[in-house]
Structures are given as C-alpha cells and as structure tokens.
C-alpha cells in the first residue's frame, strides 16, 4: 500500500487499520474517494475556530467598560488580546509538530480542551469569592489557556482539506474552516456590545457565560465525534503520498524564497487585521462613536471578509490562480485601509467609516484562506501544518510588534477633543480607569508597514504550484500504467 498523507506515523497506522479491506498494491484514480464524515469534521473545526475567536476578542469591542469592571488600564485590556499572539509563537511550532506527527484528531482534542477549560475559567473572575485584586489574574490565566489552543485549531484547516477533501474542494473547505475564525469575531462584535452597554455589574458575567457555551459544546463534539485523523481511503493523489517529516520539511522550506515572501506578506496582513480588531473601539470612541457602532464596524469588516473569502475560494478552486488573487486582494485591502484611516479621524461620518472598514475586510479576508493554500502548493511535499502554520506564526509575531509599537505611538487626546469622546472612563466619581487616546500615528505606522509588504509581494511573489504539478504527474503515470497493462 502506498504511504499515506501527512507524514504522520500514527495517521499511517490509523489508515492501515481502518482501510485493511481496501488495501491494494497500487492506487488508481478510481480508488480515490470521499466520505460524508468529512463534513462533520469540517463543522467541528469551524465551531472550534469560531469559539476560540470569540474568547480571543471578547473584550476588544468593550475595552473601556472592561477597564472599568476589572479596575485595570487600557494596556492591560490589550494584554487580553496580546496573549493570543504571544502564545502562538512557542505553541505554533508545537502545534505544527503534533499535527504532522500525531494527526488531526490529537490536535483537535488538544485545542478543544484547552479552549473549553480556559473559557470556563474566565467566568470565575466574576465570582464574588474571588478578591477584586485577583479577578484580572484569574481572567488572564483563562485567556492564556485558550490562547494556547489557538495554533492547534488555526493550523488544522489546510490539513483537513488535504487529507479529507478532493483537489476541487480543498480551497473551499479551507475557506469555510478558516473563515469561522473571523465569523466568531463578527458574532462577538455584534453580541458583546449589545449585552454589555453600561456599568451594570451583571452584564460582563452574562457575556462570558454566553461565550463559554460554544466552547463547551465543541469540546464534547470533538471528544466523542472525531474518531480518526484520516479517512479509510485518500480523496486525492497528494493525500496518498507521504509528507516530509517536520524537521526535514522546515529545512527545505528555509531555502524557498517564494515561501518567505508569502510568509512576510501574509504575516503583515494578519498583523494589521489583528491590530484593527484589537483597537477598533479605542480608535473610534475618542471621535465620538459609540461602542455599539464600533461593534457594528467590526461586524461589517468580517461580513465583507466572509463574502470576499467565499468568492475567492470558489474562484481559486476553479482556476487555481492563487498568485493573482493574493496580490490583487492585498493591494486593494491596503487602499481601503488608507480610506478608513482618513475617515476614522473625522466625527459624524458613520457611513464612510462603515463602508471603508467593510471593503477593507472584503479584500483583506479574501487572501487569508488562499494564502494558506498557496503556502501548501509552493512548498509541497512539506507537511501542510508546517507550511501554513508558520504563516500564522509570522502574523502573530508581526502582530505583537504592531500592537506594542502602536501602544507607544498613541498620543493623549488633546483637551479640545475630549468633549467629543464617547469613551466610558469610569462608573463613579473616583473611578477613572480608561484614558482616550489619539490613534492617528499608530494607524499611519500600520499602513506604511502594510504598504511596504504589498510592494514586496506584488513585485517578487511568484506562483510555483508544486502540489498541483505532482498530482498531475501521479495521475498521468497511473493512467499510463493502466493503459499498458494487458489482461492475461
């Protein structure tokens, strides 16, 4: 029997046992098949990605009220998002290794339990028996546990698409599972400001329990519903081939100039999105825009992104034009990000602010799943979790830099502007935890950074689709072999 996909020792054994009745000395194109269970696993990965995103971004649309509730400053509020980026660096490499060595199921179980326990622990920070000066620490521990889960689930879409879906469905499957993450951000941006819109101390605990619900649900779905890392029979020629081991694949990838250009380009785009998502309320409320409007803008950014991702996923599945979609999408995303920068500095421009952030999301998110698939294509036969996973790690590293530099560049809001601010700075006479700031300089920095990445990517990035070429070669060889076989 041919080696199986993923370069996974346990995965190979699983498929050998599961498919003992299907074993043969060689695979022919007619023997590749798909299973309905792939859609259940896709749903599990999607809900897990959605839930983890909800945990990550819970406090960003209500940054001012979070600071008041937990008696912390704005930097500490941003730490709740930043820990997801920090945790992804050491755990990103760990997740890639586990996913490629022990298989998809092990990675999903790790992610589901870390995410579920972390989300549940955050609720304890609202209990009365926890001292006020310890509430933030308990909240942060829960946030860190969920943050450790993020690489395990964010690296899963390309592996799931490669092992369970045929080549004409891979980009779509990757798009559906990857876009569950921004969908979780959309839900959070709409839901949380609607629940937490004042100084009522019961509102944040209710919001945390609502976010915990999907985390516990998907923990049960993963534990009892995902029974195998691979299907009994591979869905495509590349899934039937062995991927390179983690260390060997990393060494080969290190020499691939094309990959590192894509790595920087994707990372810069993800960093800008992360910064916008984390700071959106803090950018808009000093200009007089409400938390609800900030949440709506975040939702519009994701809604536009989901639309763009669906269109680009279907288009790339049909045409395989990864390079063109990535370049055009990134360039247009930067154009509309510049538009958002300009209009967000103005007051009473709700329509323009909403339109610009929506269009930024539409083109920015269009390149997310396509870039992950392109990384697998141009690095084949490097394992999927290694090539796509390091793209995400690049985005998290650049995101950390962008968030920290932006915090330094943010200036105190001029006294003449404070009267227009809608930020909630406190719920009592002696309560003043949140300080509104002018975010013009940080946004200029983000866009200069993103524009530099766009220029490098558009000029130097080239599409060399090694996986597609390998599949065509394998299929042609099998067809030729069959045609030369003479029945006795």
GROMACS .gro file of C-alpha atoms in nm:
model
  488
    1UNK     CA    1   0.000   0.000   0.000
    2UNK     CA    2   0.128   0.348  -0.082
    3UNK     CA    3   0.239   0.578   0.201
    4UNK     CA    4  -0.045   0.791   0.332
    5UNK     CA    5  -0.075   1.168   0.357
    6UNK     CA    6   0.058   1.397   0.621
    7UNK     CA    7   0.387   1.228   0.708
    8UNK     CA    8   0.221   1.110   1.031
    9UNK     CA    9   0.329   0.784   1.194
   10UNK     CA   10   0.005   0.743   1.389
   11UNK     CA   11  -0.200   0.857   1.089
   12UNK     CA   12  -0.041   0.593   0.869
   13UNK     CA   13  -0.123   0.324   1.124
   14UNK     CA   14  -0.480   0.451   1.157
   15UNK     CA   15  -0.542   0.434   0.785
   16UNK     CA   16  -0.379   0.091   0.762
   17UNK     CA   17  -0.617  -0.046   1.025
   18UNK     CA   18  -0.927   0.136   0.905
   19UNK     CA   19  -0.876   0.053   0.541
   20UNK     CA   20  -0.749  -0.305   0.563
   21UNK     CA   21  -1.040  -0.414   0.346
   22UNK     CA   22  -0.945  -0.154   0.085
   23UNK     CA   23  -0.572  -0.231   0.066
   24UNK     CA   24  -0.413  -0.291  -0.271
   25UNK     CA   25  -0.065  -0.294  -0.414
   26UNK     CA   26  -0.123   0.029  -0.607
   27UNK     CA   27  -0.379   0.308  -0.614
   28UNK     CA   28  -0.561   0.407  -0.929
   29UNK     CA   29  -0.760   0.727  -0.987
   30UNK     CA   30  -1.088   0.534  -0.947
   31UNK     CA   31  -0.988   0.426  -0.596
   32UNK     CA   32  -0.976   0.779  -0.456
   33UNK     CA   33  -1.300   0.853  -0.275
   34UNK     CA   34  -1.460   1.091  -0.026
   35UNK     CA   35  -1.669   1.030   0.286
   36UNK     CA   36  -1.968   1.217   0.427
   37UNK     CA   37  -1.800   1.224   0.768
   38UNK     CA   38  -1.561   1.487   0.630
   39UNK     CA   39  -1.841   1.742   0.664
   40UNK     CA   40  -1.888   1.663   1.035
   41UNK     CA   41  -1.516   1.717   1.098
   42UNK     CA   42  -1.536   2.039   0.896
   43UNK     CA   43  -1.822   2.156   1.124
   44UNK     CA   44  -1.619   2.066   1.434
   45UNK     CA   45  -1.314   2.259   1.313
   46UNK     CA   46  -1.536   2.553   1.217
   47UNK     CA   47  -1.713   2.573   1.555
   48UNK     CA   48  -1.382   2.533   1.737
   49UNK     CA   49  -1.228   2.813   1.531
   50UNK     CA   50  -1.536   3.032   1.587
   51UNK     CA   51  -1.537   2.969   1.963
   52UNK     CA   52  -1.165   3.038   2.003
   53UNK     CA   53  -1.204   3.368   1.817
   54UNK     CA   54  -1.493   3.467   2.046
   55UNK     CA   55  -1.275   3.403   2.351
   56UNK     CA   56  -0.987   3.597   2.197
   57UNK     CA   57  -1.177   3.910   2.106
   58UNK     CA   58  -1.437   3.919   2.387
   59UNK     CA   59  -1.313   4.241   2.543
   60UNK     CA   60  -1.198   4.441   2.240
   61UNK     CA   61  -1.538   4.592   2.149
   62UNK     CA   62  -1.593   4.691   2.515
   63UNK     CA   63  -1.238   4.791   2.606
   64UNK     CA   64  -1.348   5.093   2.808
   65UNK     CA   65  -1.610   4.904   3.011
   66UNK     CA   66  -1.369   4.613   3.069
   67UNK     CA   67  -1.114   4.853   3.215
   68UNK     CA   68  -1.380   4.989   3.450
   69UNK     CA   69  -1.517   4.648   3.555
   70UNK     CA   70  -1.179   4.490   3.635
   71UNK     CA   71  -1.022   4.817   3.756
   72UNK     CA   72  -0.737   4.795   3.504
   73UNK     CA   73  -0.588   5.030   3.244
   74UNK     CA   74  -0.618   5.016   2.864
   75UNK     CA   75  -0.282   4.840   2.822
   76UNK     CA   76  -0.395   4.559   3.050
   77UNK     CA   77  -0.712   4.527   2.841
   78UNK     CA   78  -0.498   4.493   2.529
   79UNK     CA   79  -0.289   4.226   2.704
   80UNK     CA   80  -0.600   4.004   2.695
   81UNK     CA   81  -0.572   4.002   2.314
   82UNK     CA   82  -0.192   4.014   2.303
   83UNK     CA   83  -0.151   3.685   2.493
   84UNK     CA   84  -0.303   3.504   2.195
   85UNK     CA   85  -0.024   3.636   1.973
   86UNK     CA   86   0.249   3.564   2.228
   87UNK     CA   87   0.130   3.207   2.297
   88UNK     CA   88   0.121   3.125   1.928
   89UNK     CA   89   0.499   3.155   1.891
   90UNK     CA   90   0.614   2.864   2.114
   91UNK     CA   91   0.287   2.672   2.074
   92UNK     CA   92   0.280   2.734   1.699
   93UNK     CA   93   0.585   2.516   1.642
   94UNK     CA   94   0.449   2.261   1.891
   95UNK     CA   95   0.114   2.252   1.716
   96UNK     CA   96   0.278   2.202   1.374
   97UNK     CA   97   0.480   1.911   1.508
   98UNK     CA   98   0.184   1.747   1.685
   99UNK     CA   99  -0.043   1.791   1.384
  100UNK     CA  100   0.212   1.639   1.145
  101UNK     CA  101   0.329   1.366   1.384
  102UNK     CA  102   0.022   1.255   1.581
  103UNK     CA  103  -0.251   1.358   1.341
  104UNK     CA  104  -0.553   1.583   1.308
  105UNK     CA  105  -0.757   1.422   1.588
  106UNK     CA  106  -0.484   1.475   1.852
  107UNK     CA  107  -0.453   1.839   1.752
  108UNK     CA  108  -0.829   1.899   1.764
  109UNK     CA  109  -0.864   1.732   2.105
  110UNK     CA  110  -0.582   1.945   2.245
  111UNK     CA  111  -0.739   2.262   2.107
  112UNK     CA  112  -1.092   2.177   2.223
  113UNK     CA  113  -0.996   2.102   2.582
  114UNK     CA  114  -0.760   2.397   2.623
  115UNK     CA  115  -1.021   2.630   2.475
  116UNK     CA  116  -1.306   2.485   2.681
  117UNK     CA  117  -1.124   2.489   3.015
  118UNK     CA  118  -0.979   2.834   2.951
  119UNK     CA  119  -1.317   2.980   2.860
  120UNK     CA  120  -1.480   2.823   3.165
  121UNK     CA  121  -1.207   2.952   3.397
  122UNK     CA  122  -1.263   3.311   3.282
  123UNK     CA  123  -1.609   3.301   3.438
  124UNK     CA  124  -1.457   3.250   3.782
  125UNK     CA  125  -1.310   3.602   3.758
  126UNK     CA  126  -1.664   3.737   3.805
  127UNK     CA  127  -1.746   3.539   4.120
  128UNK     CA  128  -1.775   3.727   4.448
  129UNK     CA  129  -1.545   3.490   4.637
  130UNK     CA  130  -1.253   3.597   4.414
  131UNK     CA  131  -1.086   3.909   4.567
  132UNK     CA  132  -1.106   4.220   4.350
  133UNK     CA  133  -0.728   4.240   4.315
  134UNK     CA  134  -0.718   3.878   4.187
  135UNK     CA  135  -1.002   3.891   3.936
  136UNK     CA  136  -0.785   4.008   3.649
  137UNK     CA  137  -0.522   3.741   3.722
  138UNK     CA  138  -0.787   3.465   3.708
  139UNK     CA  139  -0.924   3.613   3.386
  140UNK     CA  140  -0.576   3.626   3.233
  141UNK     CA  141  -0.500   3.261   3.319
  142UNK     CA  142  -0.818   3.150   3.142
  143UNK     CA  143  -0.731   3.371   2.847
  144UNK     CA  144  -0.381   3.219   2.828
  145UNK     CA  145  -0.516   2.862   2.824
  146UNK     CA  146  -0.748   2.948   2.535
  147UNK     CA  147  -0.459   3.129   2.364
  148UNK     CA  148  -0.251   2.809   2.377
  149UNK     CA  149  -0.534   2.634   2.190
  150UNK     CA  150  -0.534   2.879   1.901
  151UNK     CA  151  -0.240   2.739   1.695
  152UNK     CA  152  -0.379   2.386   1.715
  153UNK     CA  153  -0.708   2.487   1.556
  154UNK     CA  154  -0.580   2.757   1.319
  155UNK     CA  155  -0.331   2.515   1.162
  156UNK     CA  156  -0.597   2.247   1.114
  157UNK     CA  157  -0.786   2.376   0.803
  158UNK     CA  158  -0.513   2.301   0.548
  159UNK     CA  159  -0.450   1.957   0.698
  160UNK     CA  160  -0.823   1.879   0.699
  161UNK     CA  161  -0.860   1.997   0.338
  162UNK     CA  162  -0.558   1.795   0.224
  163UNK     CA  163  -0.650   1.467   0.396
  164UNK     CA  164  -1.030   1.459   0.364
  165UNK     CA  165  -1.125   1.663   0.054
  166UNK     CA  166  -1.059   1.615  -0.321
  167UNK     CA  167  -0.849   1.872  -0.504
  168UNK     CA  168  -1.152   2.057  -0.647
  169UNK     CA  169  -1.290   2.116  -0.294
  170UNK     CA  170  -0.973   2.195  -0.099
  171UNK     CA  171  -0.975   2.574  -0.129
  172UNK     CA  172  -1.346   2.585  -0.041
  173UNK     CA  173  -1.300   2.357   0.261
  174UNK     CA  174  -1.005   2.565   0.375
  175UNK     CA  175  -1.208   2.881   0.326
  176UNK     CA  176  -1.507   2.753   0.528
  177UNK     CA  177  -1.299   2.639   0.826
  178UNK     CA  178  -1.059   2.934   0.821
  179UNK     CA  179  -1.336   3.192   0.791
  180UNK     CA  180  -1.506   3.053   1.103
  181UNK     CA  181  -1.242   3.247   1.297
  182UNK     CA  182  -1.345   3.591   1.164
  183UNK     CA  183  -1.709   3.480   1.188
  184UNK     CA  184  -1.650   3.436   1.561
  185UNK     CA  185  -1.512   3.788   1.571
  186UNK     CA  186  -1.821   3.913   1.385
  187UNK     CA  187  -2.056   3.745   1.634
  188UNK     CA  188  -1.859   3.887   1.926
  189UNK     CA  189  -1.854   4.240   1.785
  190UNK     CA  190  -2.233   4.235   1.750
  191UNK     CA  191  -2.325   4.036   2.058
  192UNK     CA  192  -2.096   4.166   2.332
  193UNK     CA  193  -2.168   4.542   2.293
  194UNK     CA  194  -2.540   4.458   2.285
  195UNK     CA  195  -2.510   4.276   2.621
  196UNK     CA  196  -2.251   4.500   2.788
  197UNK     CA  197  -2.358   4.859   2.730
  198UNK     CA  198  -2.337   5.021   3.070
  199UNK     CA  199  -2.199   4.997   3.421
  200UNK     CA  200  -2.432   4.715   3.532
  201UNK     CA  201  -2.201   4.464   3.704
  202UNK     CA  202  -2.411   4.168   3.584
  203UNK     CA  203  -2.355   4.233   3.214
  204UNK     CA  204  -1.994   4.114   3.176
  205UNK     CA  205  -2.058   3.784   3.366
  206UNK     CA  206  -2.356   3.711   3.136
  207UNK     CA  207  -2.142   3.783   2.830
  208UNK     CA  208  -1.867   3.547   2.949
  209UNK     CA  209  -2.111   3.259   3.005
  210UNK     CA  210  -2.259   3.309   2.658
  211UNK     CA  211  -1.910   3.287   2.505
  212UNK     CA  212  -1.838   2.972   2.710
  213UNK     CA  213  -2.138   2.786   2.563
  214UNK     CA  214  -1.990   2.710   2.216
  215UNK     CA  215  -1.653   2.625   2.374
  216UNK     CA  216  -1.806   2.351   2.590
  217UNK     CA  217  -2.027   2.226   2.305
  218UNK     CA  218  -1.738   2.178   2.062
  219UNK     CA  219  -1.528   2.017   2.336
  220UNK     CA  220  -1.792   1.741   2.359
  221UNK     CA  221  -1.832   1.719   1.979
  222UNK     CA  222  -1.457   1.674   1.932
  223UNK     CA  223  -1.415   1.422   2.213
  224UNK     CA  224  -1.697   1.191   2.109
  225UNK     CA  225  -1.740   1.270   1.738
  226UNK     CA  226  -1.394   1.290   1.582
  227UNK     CA  227  -1.273   0.930   1.575
  228UNK     CA  228  -0.998   0.935   1.314
  229UNK     CA  229  -0.736   1.167   1.171
  230UNK     CA  230  -0.772   1.034   0.815
  231UNK     CA  231  -1.038   0.866   0.601
  232UNK     CA  232  -1.008   0.495   0.513
  233UNK     CA  233  -0.925   0.580   0.152
  234UNK     CA  234  -0.748   0.902   0.042
  235UNK     CA  235  -0.950   1.158  -0.158
  236UNK     CA  236  -0.668   1.259  -0.395
  237UNK     CA  237  -0.326   1.161  -0.526
  238UNK     CA  238  -0.140   1.404  -0.298
  239UNK     CA  239  -0.327   1.274   0.010
  240UNK     CA  240  -0.197   0.928  -0.081
  241UNK     CA  241   0.164   1.050  -0.073
  242UNK     CA  242   0.381   1.088   0.236
  243UNK     CA  243   0.465   1.441   0.351
  244UNK     CA  244   0.814   1.523   0.466
  245UNK     CA  245   0.887   1.499   0.841
  246UNK     CA  246   0.871   1.827   1.036
  247UNK     CA  247   1.246   1.895   1.065
  248UNK     CA  248   1.325   1.790   0.708
  249UNK     CA  249   1.033   1.994   0.577
  250UNK     CA  250   1.141   2.301   0.773
  251UNK     CA  251   1.494   2.276   0.629
  252UNK     CA  252   1.358   2.252   0.275
  253UNK     CA  253   1.121   2.542   0.335
  254UNK     CA  254   1.405   2.759   0.465
  255UNK     CA  255   1.556   2.759   0.114
  256UNK     CA  256   1.229   2.852  -0.059
  257UNK     CA  257   1.250   3.228  -0.129
  258UNK     CA  258   0.898   3.234  -0.269
  259UNK     CA  259   0.758   3.096   0.055
  260UNK     CA  260   0.926   3.357   0.274
  261UNK     CA  261   0.793   3.640   0.058
  262UNK     CA  262   0.443   3.497   0.104
  263UNK     CA  263   0.519   3.447   0.474
  264UNK     CA  264   0.604   3.816   0.521
  265UNK     CA  265   0.315   3.936   0.306
  266UNK     CA  266   0.056   3.721   0.483
  267UNK     CA  267   0.201   3.799   0.826
  268UNK     CA  268   0.183   4.174   0.767
  269UNK     CA  269  -0.179   4.149   0.656
  270UNK     CA  270  -0.276   3.934   0.954
  271UNK     CA  271  -0.095   4.175   1.188
  272UNK     CA  272  -0.289   4.474   1.052
  273UNK     CA  273  -0.618   4.286   1.090
  274UNK     CA  274  -0.527   4.184   1.446
  275UNK     CA  275  -0.440   4.541   1.537
  276UNK     CA  276  -0.759   4.682   1.384
  277UNK     CA  277  -0.967   4.418   1.562
  278UNK     CA  278  -0.799   4.480   1.897
  279UNK     CA  279  -0.803   4.861   1.879
  280UNK     CA  280  -1.122   4.939   1.687
  281UNK     CA  281  -1.318   5.060   1.990
  282UNK     CA  282  -1.018   5.261   2.114
  283UNK     CA  283  -0.973   5.419   1.769
  284UNK     CA  284  -1.336   5.522   1.727
  285UNK     CA  285  -1.467   5.617   2.071
  286UNK     CA  286  -1.236   5.925   2.106
  287UNK     CA  287  -1.403   6.060   1.789
  288UNK     CA  288  -1.748   6.027   1.942
  289UNK     CA  289  -1.850   5.688   1.801
  290UNK     CA  290  -2.030   5.455   2.045
  291UNK     CA  291  -1.930   5.103   2.149
  292UNK     CA  292  -2.230   4.971   1.956
  293UNK     CA  293  -2.112   5.144   1.640
  294UNK     CA  294  -1.759   5.008   1.693
  295UNK     CA  295  -1.909   4.661   1.723
  296UNK     CA  296  -2.109   4.712   1.405
  297UNK     CA  297  -1.793   4.823   1.222
  298UNK     CA  298  -1.611   4.512   1.341
  299UNK     CA  299  -1.904   4.300   1.223
  300UNK     CA  300  -1.911   4.473   0.884
  301UNK     CA  301  -1.538   4.414   0.842
  302UNK     CA  302  -1.592   4.042   0.899
  303UNK     CA  303  -1.913   4.022   0.693
  304UNK     CA  304  -1.737   4.182   0.398
  305UNK     CA  305  -1.445   3.947   0.456
  306UNK     CA  306  -1.666   3.638   0.456
  307UNK     CA  307  -1.818   3.746   0.126
  308UNK     CA  308  -1.473   3.809  -0.024
  309UNK     CA  309  -1.339   3.478   0.107
  310UNK     CA  310  -1.631   3.280  -0.036
  311UNK     CA  311  -1.590   3.437  -0.378
  312UNK     CA  312  -1.212   3.396  -0.381
  313UNK     CA  313  -1.232   3.035  -0.254
  314UNK     CA  314  -1.474   2.929  -0.526
  315UNK     CA  315  -1.278   3.120  -0.791
  316UNK     CA  316  -0.944   2.964  -0.694
  317UNK     CA  317  -1.094   2.613  -0.678
  318UNK     CA  318  -1.196   2.657  -1.042
  319UNK     CA  319  -0.897   2.849  -1.180
  320UNK     CA  320  -0.604   2.775  -0.942
  321UNK     CA  321  -0.495   3.140  -0.972
  322UNK     CA  322  -0.357   3.170  -0.619
  323UNK     CA  323  -0.092   3.430  -0.701
  324UNK     CA  324  -0.325   3.672  -0.877
  325UNK     CA  325  -0.590   3.659  -0.604
  326UNK     CA  326  -0.334   3.716  -0.326
  327UNK     CA  327  -0.172   4.016  -0.499
  328UNK     CA  328  -0.493   4.192  -0.605
  329UNK     CA  329  -0.668   4.132  -0.273
  330UNK     CA  330  -0.377   4.262  -0.066
  331UNK     CA  331  -0.330   4.574  -0.276
  332UNK     CA  332  -0.699   4.667  -0.259
  333UNK     CA  333  -0.711   4.593   0.115
  334UNK     CA  334  -0.435   4.848   0.171
  335UNK     CA  335  -0.619   5.108  -0.041
  336UNK     CA  336  -0.935   5.079   0.170
  337UNK     CA  337  -0.734   5.068   0.494
  338UNK     CA  338  -0.594   5.410   0.397
  339UNK     CA  339  -0.952   5.525   0.338
  340UNK     CA  340  -1.051   5.404   0.684
  341UNK     CA  341  -0.758   5.589   0.839
  342UNK     CA  342  -0.872   5.915   0.684
  343UNK     CA  343  -1.242   5.896   0.768
  344UNK     CA  344  -1.197   5.748   1.119
  345UNK     CA  345  -1.028   6.074   1.224
  346UNK     CA  346  -1.347   6.266   1.142
  347UNK     CA  347  -1.661   6.295   1.353
  348UNK     CA  348  -2.015   6.209   1.240
  349UNK     CA  349  -1.903   6.009   0.935
  350UNK     CA  350  -2.067   5.677   1.022
  351UNK     CA  351  -2.146   5.579   0.663
  352UNK     CA  352  -1.793   5.639   0.534
  353UNK     CA  353  -1.629   5.470   0.833
  354UNK     CA  354  -1.855   5.165   0.795
  355UNK     CA  355  -1.808   5.142   0.417
  356UNK     CA  356  -1.429   5.171   0.429
  357UNK     CA  357  -1.385   4.911   0.705
  358UNK     CA  358  -1.624   4.674   0.524
  359UNK     CA  359  -1.430   4.698   0.197
  360UNK     CA  360  -1.101   4.656   0.383
  361UNK     CA  361  -1.238   4.335   0.531
  362UNK     CA  362  -1.372   4.209   0.199
  363UNK     CA  363  -1.036   4.221   0.024
  364UNK     CA  364  -0.823   4.153   0.332
  365UNK     CA  365  -1.002   3.830   0.420
  366UNK     CA  366  -1.018   3.713   0.060
  367UNK     CA  367  -0.644   3.642   0.074
  368UNK     CA  368  -0.645   3.459   0.412
  369UNK     CA  369  -0.752   3.105   0.310
  370UNK     CA  370  -0.599   3.143  -0.036
  371UNK     CA  371  -0.259   3.229   0.114
  372UNK     CA  372  -0.272   2.920   0.337
  373UNK     CA  373  -0.349   2.700   0.036
  374UNK     CA  374  -0.081   2.873  -0.172
  375UNK     CA  375   0.175   2.804   0.101
  376UNK     CA  376   0.097   2.432   0.077
  377UNK     CA  377   0.118   2.444  -0.303
  378UNK     CA  378   0.457   2.617  -0.328
  379UNK     CA  379   0.624   2.408  -0.054
  380UNK     CA  380   0.492   2.059  -0.141
  381UNK     CA  381   0.575   1.794  -0.017
  382UNK     CA  382   0.636   1.980   0.309
  383UNK     CA  383   0.360   1.888   0.557
  384UNK     CA  384   0.056   2.117   0.543
  385UNK     CA  385   0.065   2.217   0.910
  386UNK     CA  386   0.429   2.322   0.881
  387UNK     CA  387   0.395   2.550   0.578
  388UNK     CA  388   0.060   2.707   0.663
  389UNK     CA  389   0.128   2.708   1.036
  390UNK     CA  390   0.441   2.919   1.004
  391UNK     CA  391   0.240   3.173   0.805
  392UNK     CA  392   0.009   3.215   1.104
  393UNK     CA  393   0.306   3.234   1.343
  394UNK     CA  394   0.454   3.508   1.122
  395UNK     CA  395   0.128   3.701   1.151
  396UNK     CA  396   0.128   3.665   1.528
  397UNK     CA  397   0.490   3.778   1.564
  398UNK     CA  398   0.432   4.080   1.343
  399UNK     CA  399   0.105   4.142   1.528
  400UNK     CA  400   0.288   4.160   1.861
  401UNK     CA  401   0.529   4.415   1.717
  402UNK     CA  402   0.244   4.615   1.565
  403UNK     CA  403   0.037   4.621   1.885
  404UNK     CA  404   0.329   4.716   2.109
  405UNK     CA  405   0.458   4.986   1.875
  406UNK     CA  406   0.105   5.122   1.830
  407UNK     CA  407   0.065   5.150   2.206
  408UNK     CA  408   0.383   5.356   2.223
  409UNK     CA  409   0.284   5.579   1.931
  410UNK     CA  410  -0.069   5.651   2.059
  411UNK     CA  411  -0.085   6.006   2.196
  412UNK     CA  412  -0.303   6.156   2.470
  413UNK     CA  413  -0.622   6.300   2.329
  414UNK     CA  414  -0.595   6.682   2.311
  415UNK     CA  415  -0.804   6.869   2.566
  416UNK     CA  416  -1.005   7.028   2.285
  417UNK     CA  417  -1.109   6.681   2.161
  418UNK     CA  418  -1.210   6.525   2.494
  419UNK     CA  419  -1.552   6.684   2.495
  420UNK     CA  420  -1.640   6.486   2.179
  421UNK     CA  421  -1.521   6.149   2.317
  422UNK     CA  422  -1.782   5.880   2.386
  423UNK     CA  423  -1.540   5.654   2.577
  424UNK     CA  424  -1.658   5.533   2.917
  425UNK     CA  425  -1.381   5.634   3.156
  426UNK     CA  426  -1.547   5.532   3.482
  427UNK     CA  427  -1.869   5.440   3.659
  428UNK     CA  428  -1.821   5.653   3.966
  429UNK     CA  429  -1.673   5.975   4.095
  430UNK     CA  430  -1.345   5.809   4.193
  431UNK     CA  431  -1.339   5.567   3.902
  432UNK     CA  432  -1.119   5.668   3.609
  433UNK     CA  433  -0.957   5.363   3.451
  434UNK     CA  434  -0.972   5.430   3.077
  435UNK     CA  435  -0.784   5.714   2.906
  436UNK     CA  436  -0.896   5.805   2.550
  437UNK     CA  437  -0.604   5.844   2.305
  438UNK     CA  438  -0.538   5.978   1.955
  439UNK     CA  439  -0.461   5.682   1.726
  440UNK     CA  440  -0.356   5.874   1.413
  441UNK     CA  441   0.016   5.794   1.441
  442UNK     CA  442  -0.034   5.420   1.509
  443UNK     CA  443  -0.264   5.385   1.207
  444UNK     CA  444  -0.011   5.564   0.983
  445UNK     CA  445   0.257   5.323   1.108
  446UNK     CA  446   0.037   5.018   1.036
  447UNK     CA  447  -0.039   5.133   0.684
  448UNK     CA  448   0.322   5.219   0.598
  449UNK     CA  449   0.419   4.872   0.717
  450UNK     CA  450   0.140   4.710   0.516
  451UNK     CA  451   0.219   4.910   0.203
  452UNK     CA  452   0.584   4.801   0.218
  453UNK     CA  453   0.473   4.437   0.237
  454UNK     CA  454   0.232   4.489  -0.055
  455UNK     CA  455   0.505   4.633  -0.279
  456UNK     CA  456   0.742   4.344  -0.200
  457UNK     CA  457   0.469   4.086  -0.257
  458UNK     CA  458   0.336   4.228  -0.582
  459UNK     CA  459   0.685   4.259  -0.734
  460UNK     CA  460   0.855   3.942  -0.613
  461UNK     CA  461   0.592   3.678  -0.528
  462UNK     CA  462   0.563   3.402  -0.789
  463UNK     CA  463   0.327   3.105  -0.802
  464UNK     CA  464   0.507   2.770  -0.839
  465UNK     CA  465   0.230   2.518  -0.768
  466UNK     CA  466   0.429   2.204  -0.686
  467UNK     CA  467   0.138   2.008  -0.538
  468UNK     CA  468  -0.079   2.054  -0.846
  469UNK     CA  469   0.211   1.953  -1.072
  470UNK     CA  470   0.280   1.646  -0.858
  471UNK     CA  471  -0.085   1.540  -0.867
  472UNK     CA  472  -0.099   1.578  -1.244
  473UNK     CA  473   0.220   1.374  -1.278
  474UNK     CA  474   0.093   1.099  -1.047
  475UNK     CA  475  -0.243   1.078  -1.222
  476UNK     CA  476  -0.079   1.071  -1.567
  477UNK     CA  477   0.157   0.796  -1.454
  478UNK     CA  478  -0.125   0.582  -1.318
  479UNK     CA  479  -0.333   0.626  -1.632
  480UNK     CA  480  -0.031   0.532  -1.847
  481UNK     CA  481   0.040   0.231  -1.626
  482UNK     CA  482  -0.319   0.110  -1.654
  483UNK     CA  483  -0.326   0.161  -2.030
  484UNK     CA  484  -0.011  -0.050  -2.069
  485UNK     CA  485  -0.147  -0.334  -1.858
  486UNK     CA  486  -0.259  -0.616  -2.086
  487UNK     CA  487  -0.517  -0.859  -1.938
  488UNK     CA  488  -0.395  -1.219  -1.933
   0.00000   0.00000   0.00000
